[in-house]
JSON list of C-alpha atoms in Angstrom, two decimals:
[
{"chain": "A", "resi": 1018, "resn": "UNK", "atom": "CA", "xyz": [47.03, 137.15, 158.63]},
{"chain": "A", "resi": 1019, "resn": "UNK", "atom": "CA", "xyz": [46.69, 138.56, 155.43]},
{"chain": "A", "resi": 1020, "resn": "UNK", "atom": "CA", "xyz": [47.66, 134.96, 153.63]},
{"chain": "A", "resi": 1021, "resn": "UNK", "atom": "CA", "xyz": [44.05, 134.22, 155.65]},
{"chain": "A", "resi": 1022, "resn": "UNK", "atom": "CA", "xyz": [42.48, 136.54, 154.24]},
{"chain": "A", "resi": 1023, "resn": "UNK", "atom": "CA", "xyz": [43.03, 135.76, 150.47]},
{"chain": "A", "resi": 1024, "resn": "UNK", "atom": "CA", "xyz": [42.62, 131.91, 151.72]},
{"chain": "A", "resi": 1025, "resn": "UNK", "atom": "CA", "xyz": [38.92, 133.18, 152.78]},
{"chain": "A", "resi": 1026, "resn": "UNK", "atom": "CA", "xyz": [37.84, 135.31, 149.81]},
{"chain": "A", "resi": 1027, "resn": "UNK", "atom": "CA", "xyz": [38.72, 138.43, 151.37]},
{"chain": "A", "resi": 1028, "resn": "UNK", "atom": "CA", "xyz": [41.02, 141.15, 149.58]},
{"chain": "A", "resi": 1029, "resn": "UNK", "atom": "CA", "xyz": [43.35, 142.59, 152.08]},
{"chain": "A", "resi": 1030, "resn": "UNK", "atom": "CA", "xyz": [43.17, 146.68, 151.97]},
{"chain": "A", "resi": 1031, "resn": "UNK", "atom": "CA", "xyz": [45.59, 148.32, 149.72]},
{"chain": "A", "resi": 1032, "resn": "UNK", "atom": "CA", "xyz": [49.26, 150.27, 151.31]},
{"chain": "A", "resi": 1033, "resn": "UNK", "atom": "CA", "xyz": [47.53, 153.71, 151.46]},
{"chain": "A", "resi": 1034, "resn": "UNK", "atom": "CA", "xyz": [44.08, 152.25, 153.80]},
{"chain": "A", "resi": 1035, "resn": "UNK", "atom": "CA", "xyz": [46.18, 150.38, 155.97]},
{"chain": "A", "resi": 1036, "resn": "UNK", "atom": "CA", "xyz": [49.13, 153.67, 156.33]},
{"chain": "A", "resi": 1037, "resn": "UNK", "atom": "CA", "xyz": [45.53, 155.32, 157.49]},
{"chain": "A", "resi": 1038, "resn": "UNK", "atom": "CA", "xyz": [44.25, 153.16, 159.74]},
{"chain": "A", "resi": 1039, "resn": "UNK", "atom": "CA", "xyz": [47.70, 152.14, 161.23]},
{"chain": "A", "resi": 1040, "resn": "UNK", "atom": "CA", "xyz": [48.65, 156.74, 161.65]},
{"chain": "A", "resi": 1041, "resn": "UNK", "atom": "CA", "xyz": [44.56, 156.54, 163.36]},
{"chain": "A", "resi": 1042, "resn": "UNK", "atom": "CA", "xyz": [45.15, 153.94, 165.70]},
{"chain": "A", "resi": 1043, "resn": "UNK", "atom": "CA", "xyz": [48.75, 155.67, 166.76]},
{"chain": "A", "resi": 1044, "resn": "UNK", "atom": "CA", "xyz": [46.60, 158.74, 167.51]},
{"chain": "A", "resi": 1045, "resn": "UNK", "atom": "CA", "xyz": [43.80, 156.95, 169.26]},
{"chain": "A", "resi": 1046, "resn": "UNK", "atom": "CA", "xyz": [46.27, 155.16, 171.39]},
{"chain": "A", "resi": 1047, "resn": "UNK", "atom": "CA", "xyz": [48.28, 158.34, 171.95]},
{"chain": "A", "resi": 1048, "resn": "UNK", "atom": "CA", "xyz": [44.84, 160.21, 173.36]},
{"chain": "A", "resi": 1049, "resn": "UNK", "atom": "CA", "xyz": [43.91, 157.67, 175.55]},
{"chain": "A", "resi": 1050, "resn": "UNK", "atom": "CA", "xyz": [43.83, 158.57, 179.00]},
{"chain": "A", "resi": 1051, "resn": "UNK", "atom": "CA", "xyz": [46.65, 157.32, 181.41]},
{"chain": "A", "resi": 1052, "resn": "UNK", "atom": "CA", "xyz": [44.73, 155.09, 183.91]},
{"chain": "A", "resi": 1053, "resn": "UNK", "atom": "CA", "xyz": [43.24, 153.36, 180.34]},
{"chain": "A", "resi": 1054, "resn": "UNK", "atom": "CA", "xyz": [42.99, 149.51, 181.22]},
{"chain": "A", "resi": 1055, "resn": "UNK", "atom": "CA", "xyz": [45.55, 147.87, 178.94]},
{"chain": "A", "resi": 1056, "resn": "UNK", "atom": "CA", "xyz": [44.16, 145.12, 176.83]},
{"chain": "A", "resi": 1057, "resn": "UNK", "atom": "CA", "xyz": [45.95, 141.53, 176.31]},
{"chain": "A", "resi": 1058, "resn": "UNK", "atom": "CA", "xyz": [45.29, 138.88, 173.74]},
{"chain": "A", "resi": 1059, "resn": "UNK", "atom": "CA", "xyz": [45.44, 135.41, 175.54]},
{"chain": "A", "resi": 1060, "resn": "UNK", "atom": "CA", "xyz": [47.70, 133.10, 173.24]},
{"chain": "A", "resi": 1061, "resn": "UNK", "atom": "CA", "xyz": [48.43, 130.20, 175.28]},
{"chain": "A", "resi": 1062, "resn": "UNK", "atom": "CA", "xyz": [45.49, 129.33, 178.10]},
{"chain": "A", "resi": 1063, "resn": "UNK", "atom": "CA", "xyz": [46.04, 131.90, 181.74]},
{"chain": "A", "resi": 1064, "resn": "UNK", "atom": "CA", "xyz": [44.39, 129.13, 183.87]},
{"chain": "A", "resi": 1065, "resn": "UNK", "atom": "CA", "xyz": [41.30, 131.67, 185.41]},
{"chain": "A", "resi": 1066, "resn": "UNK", "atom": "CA", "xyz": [43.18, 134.73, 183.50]},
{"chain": "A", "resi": 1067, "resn": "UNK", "atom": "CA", "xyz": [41.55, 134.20, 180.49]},
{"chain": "A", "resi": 1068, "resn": "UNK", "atom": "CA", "xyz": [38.14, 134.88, 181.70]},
{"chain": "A", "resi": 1069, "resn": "UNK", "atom": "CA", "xyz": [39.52, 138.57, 183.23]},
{"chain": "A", "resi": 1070, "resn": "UNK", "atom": "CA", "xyz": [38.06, 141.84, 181.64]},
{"chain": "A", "resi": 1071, "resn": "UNK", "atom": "CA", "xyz": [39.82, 143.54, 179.15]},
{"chain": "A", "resi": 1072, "resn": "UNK", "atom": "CA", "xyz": [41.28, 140.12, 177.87]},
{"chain": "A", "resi": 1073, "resn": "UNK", "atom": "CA", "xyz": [40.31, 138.89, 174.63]},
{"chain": "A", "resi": 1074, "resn": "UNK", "atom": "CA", "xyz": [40.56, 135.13, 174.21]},
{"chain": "A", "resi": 1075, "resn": "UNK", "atom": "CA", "xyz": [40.68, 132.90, 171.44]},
{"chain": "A", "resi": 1076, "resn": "UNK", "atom": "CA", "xyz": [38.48, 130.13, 173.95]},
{"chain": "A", "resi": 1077, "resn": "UNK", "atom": "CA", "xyz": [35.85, 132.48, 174.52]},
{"chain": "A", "resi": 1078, "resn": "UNK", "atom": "CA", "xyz": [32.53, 131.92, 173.08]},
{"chain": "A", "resi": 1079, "resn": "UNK", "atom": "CA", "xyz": [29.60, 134.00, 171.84]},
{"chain": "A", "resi": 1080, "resn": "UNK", "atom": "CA", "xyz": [26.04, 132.89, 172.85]},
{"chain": "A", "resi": 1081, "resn": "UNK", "atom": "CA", "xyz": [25.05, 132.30, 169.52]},
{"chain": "A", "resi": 1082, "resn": "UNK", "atom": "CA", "xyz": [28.02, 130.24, 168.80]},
{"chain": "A", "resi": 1083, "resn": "UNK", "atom": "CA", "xyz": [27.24, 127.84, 171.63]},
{"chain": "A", "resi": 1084, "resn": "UNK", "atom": "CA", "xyz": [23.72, 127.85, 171.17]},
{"chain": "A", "resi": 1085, "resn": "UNK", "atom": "CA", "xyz": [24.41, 126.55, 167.10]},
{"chain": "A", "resi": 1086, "resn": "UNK", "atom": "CA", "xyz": [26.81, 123.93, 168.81]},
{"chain": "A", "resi": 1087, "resn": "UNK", "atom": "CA", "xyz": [23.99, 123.08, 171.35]},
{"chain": "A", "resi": 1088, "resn": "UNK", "atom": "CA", "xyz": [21.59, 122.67, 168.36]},
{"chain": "A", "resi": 1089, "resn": "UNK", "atom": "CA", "xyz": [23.99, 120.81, 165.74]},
{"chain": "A", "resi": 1090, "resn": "UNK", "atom": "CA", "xyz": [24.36, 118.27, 168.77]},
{"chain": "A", "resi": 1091, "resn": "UNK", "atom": "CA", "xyz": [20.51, 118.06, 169.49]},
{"chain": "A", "resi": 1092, "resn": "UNK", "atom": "CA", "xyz": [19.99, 117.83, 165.39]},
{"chain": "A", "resi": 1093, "resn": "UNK", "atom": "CA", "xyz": [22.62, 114.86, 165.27]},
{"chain": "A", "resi": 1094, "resn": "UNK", "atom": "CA", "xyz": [20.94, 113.16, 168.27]},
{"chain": "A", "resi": 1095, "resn": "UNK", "atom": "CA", "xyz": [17.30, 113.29, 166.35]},
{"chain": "A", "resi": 1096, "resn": "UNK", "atom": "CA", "xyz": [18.81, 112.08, 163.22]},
{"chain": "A", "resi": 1097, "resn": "UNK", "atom": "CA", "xyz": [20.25, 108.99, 165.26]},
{"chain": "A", "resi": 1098, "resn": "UNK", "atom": "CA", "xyz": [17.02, 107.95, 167.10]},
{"chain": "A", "resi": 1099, "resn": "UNK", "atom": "CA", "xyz": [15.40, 108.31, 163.60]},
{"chain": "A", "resi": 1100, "resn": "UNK", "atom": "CA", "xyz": [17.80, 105.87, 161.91]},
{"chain": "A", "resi": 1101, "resn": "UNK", "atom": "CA", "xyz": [16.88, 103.54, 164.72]},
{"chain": "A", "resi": 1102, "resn": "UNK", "atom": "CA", "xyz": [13.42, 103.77, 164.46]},
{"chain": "A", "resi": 1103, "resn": "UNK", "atom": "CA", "xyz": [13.16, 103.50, 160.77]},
{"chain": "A", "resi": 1104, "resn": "UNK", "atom": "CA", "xyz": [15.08, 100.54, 161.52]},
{"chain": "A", "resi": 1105, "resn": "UNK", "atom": "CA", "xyz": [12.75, 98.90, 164.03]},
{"chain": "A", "resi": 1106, "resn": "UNK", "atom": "CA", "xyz": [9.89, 100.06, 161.44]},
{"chain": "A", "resi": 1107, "resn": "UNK", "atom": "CA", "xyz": [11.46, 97.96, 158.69]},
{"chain": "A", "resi": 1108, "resn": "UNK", "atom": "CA", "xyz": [12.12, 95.08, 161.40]},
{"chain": "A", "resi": 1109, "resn": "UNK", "atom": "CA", "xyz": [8.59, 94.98, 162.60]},
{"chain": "A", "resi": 1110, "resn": "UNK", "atom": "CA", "xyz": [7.03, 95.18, 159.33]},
{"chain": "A", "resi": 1111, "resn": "UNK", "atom": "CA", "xyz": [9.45, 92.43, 157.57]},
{"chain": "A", "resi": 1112, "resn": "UNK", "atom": "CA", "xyz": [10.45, 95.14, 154.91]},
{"chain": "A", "resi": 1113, "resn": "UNK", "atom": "CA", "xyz": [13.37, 94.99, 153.19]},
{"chain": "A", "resi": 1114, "resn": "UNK", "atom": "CA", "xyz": [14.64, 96.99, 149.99]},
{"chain": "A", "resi": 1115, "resn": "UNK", "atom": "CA", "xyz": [10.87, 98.60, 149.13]},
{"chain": "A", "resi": 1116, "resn": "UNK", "atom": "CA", "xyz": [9.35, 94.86, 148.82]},
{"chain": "A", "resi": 1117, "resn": "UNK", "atom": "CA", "xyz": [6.88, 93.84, 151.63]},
{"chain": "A", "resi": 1118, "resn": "UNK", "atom": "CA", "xyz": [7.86, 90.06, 152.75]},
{"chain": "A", "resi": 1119, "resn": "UNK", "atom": "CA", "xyz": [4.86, 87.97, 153.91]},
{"chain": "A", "resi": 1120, "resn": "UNK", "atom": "CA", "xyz": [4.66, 84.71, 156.14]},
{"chain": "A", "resi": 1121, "resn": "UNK", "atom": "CA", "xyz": [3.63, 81.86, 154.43]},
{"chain": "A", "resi": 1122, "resn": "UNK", "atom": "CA", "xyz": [0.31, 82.02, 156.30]},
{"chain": "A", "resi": 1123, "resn": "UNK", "atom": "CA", "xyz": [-0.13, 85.50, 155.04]},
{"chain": "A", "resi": 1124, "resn": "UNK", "atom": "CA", "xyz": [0.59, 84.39, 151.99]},
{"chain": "A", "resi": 1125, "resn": "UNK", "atom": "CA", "xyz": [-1.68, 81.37, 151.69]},
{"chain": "A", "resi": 1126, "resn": "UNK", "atom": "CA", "xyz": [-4.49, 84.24, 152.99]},
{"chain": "A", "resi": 1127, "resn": "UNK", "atom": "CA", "xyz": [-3.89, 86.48, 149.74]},
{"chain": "A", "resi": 1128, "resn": "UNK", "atom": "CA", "xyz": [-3.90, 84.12, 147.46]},
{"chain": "A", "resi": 1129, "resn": "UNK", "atom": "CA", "xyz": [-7.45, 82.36, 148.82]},
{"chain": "A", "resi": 1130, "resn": "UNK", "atom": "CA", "xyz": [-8.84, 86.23, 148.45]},
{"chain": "A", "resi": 1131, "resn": "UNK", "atom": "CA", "xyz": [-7.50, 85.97, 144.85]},
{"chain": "A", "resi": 1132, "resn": "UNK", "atom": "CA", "xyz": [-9.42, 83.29, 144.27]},
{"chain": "A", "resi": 1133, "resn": "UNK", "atom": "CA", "xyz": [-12.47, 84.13, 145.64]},
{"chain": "A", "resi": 1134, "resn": "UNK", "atom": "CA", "xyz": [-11.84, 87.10, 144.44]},
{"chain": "A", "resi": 1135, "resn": "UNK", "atom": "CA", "xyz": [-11.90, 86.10, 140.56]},
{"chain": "A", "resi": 1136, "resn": "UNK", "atom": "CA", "xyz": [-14.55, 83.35, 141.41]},
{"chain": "A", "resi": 1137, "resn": "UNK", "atom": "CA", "xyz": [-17.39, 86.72, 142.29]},
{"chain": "A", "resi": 1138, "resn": "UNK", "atom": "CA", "xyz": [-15.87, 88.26, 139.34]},
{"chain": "A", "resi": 1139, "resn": "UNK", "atom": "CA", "xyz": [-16.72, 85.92, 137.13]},
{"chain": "A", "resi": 1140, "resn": "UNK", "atom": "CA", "xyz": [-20.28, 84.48, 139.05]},
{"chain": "A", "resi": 1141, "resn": "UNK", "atom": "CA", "xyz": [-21.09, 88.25, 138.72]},
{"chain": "A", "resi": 1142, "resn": "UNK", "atom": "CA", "xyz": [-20.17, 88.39, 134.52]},
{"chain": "A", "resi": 1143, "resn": "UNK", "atom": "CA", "xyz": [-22.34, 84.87, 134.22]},
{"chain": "A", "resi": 1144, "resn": "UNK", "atom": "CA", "xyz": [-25.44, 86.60, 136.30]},
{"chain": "A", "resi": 1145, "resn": "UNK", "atom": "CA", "xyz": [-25.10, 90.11, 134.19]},
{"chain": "A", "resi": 1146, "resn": "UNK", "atom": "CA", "xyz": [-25.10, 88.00, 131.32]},
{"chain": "A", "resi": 1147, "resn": "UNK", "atom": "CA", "xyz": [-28.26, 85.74, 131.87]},
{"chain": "A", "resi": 1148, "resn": "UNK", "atom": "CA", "xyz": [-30.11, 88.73, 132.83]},
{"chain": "A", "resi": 1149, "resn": "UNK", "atom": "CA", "xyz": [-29.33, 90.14, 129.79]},
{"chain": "A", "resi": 1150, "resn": "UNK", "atom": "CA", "xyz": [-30.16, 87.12, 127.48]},
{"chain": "A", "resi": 1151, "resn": "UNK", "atom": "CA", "xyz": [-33.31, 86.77, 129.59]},
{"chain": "A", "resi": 1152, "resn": "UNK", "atom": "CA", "xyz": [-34.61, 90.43, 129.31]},
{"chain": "A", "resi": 1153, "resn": "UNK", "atom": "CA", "xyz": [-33.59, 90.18, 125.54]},
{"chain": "A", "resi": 1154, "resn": "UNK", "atom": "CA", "xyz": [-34.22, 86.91, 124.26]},
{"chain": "A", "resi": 1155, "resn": "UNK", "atom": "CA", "xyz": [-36.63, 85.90, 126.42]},
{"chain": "A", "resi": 1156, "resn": "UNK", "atom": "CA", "xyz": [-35.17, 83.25, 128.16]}
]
């Protein structure tokens, strides 16, 4: 037990602590009364004996131990169905790697915008600049 300790990060007591505790405990056990239940530590599993009083057991677990368990489980099952639907995301919107993939017909749609696109652009520079030459030059 003590190996465990060090192996943990804890620093066992030193000789004269432990001589203590050990001479309390003699006298604690020593003034306990005669019809004192006796504890037991369950090593190997006492099939319905391990759930008696007054037995400590090493399956036994503390609500707040089962309830972490519980939600570990529950966090694990909400990172799963996450996975999947960030995969169905990226399957439904044809993305792969960051880079959006278009159908052809998609395609053929952005680049007529382009064009049309450019085409205003530049019907827009040759209006700005007629009204210009007009309101200057008198065209």
């Amino acid at each position: 037990v003590i190996d465990e300790c060090r192996q943990f990060g804890f620093v066992p007591v030193g000789a004269t602590v432990n001589a203590i505790a050990k001479e309390a405990l003699s006298e604690l056990k020593d003034s306990l009364p005669a019809d004192a239940p006796t504890w037991t530590y369950e090593v190997d599993t006492i099939k319905g004996g391990g759930q008696e009083d007054y037995v400590i057991s090493s399956k036994r677990r503390t609500y707040a131990e089962y309830e972490r368990t519980s939600l570990l489980q529950d966090q694990m099952a909400l990172m799963a169905k996450v996975a999947e639907m960030e995969s169905m995301m990226k399957v439904d919107a044809l993305v792969s790697d960051d880079k959006v993939v278009y159908t052809q017909s998609e395609a053929d749609r952005i680049t007529a915008a382009l064009a049309l696109s450019s085409l205003s652009i530049v019907l827009w520079g040759v209006a700005i600049l007629y009204l210009l030459a007009k309101k200057l030059c008198g065209i």
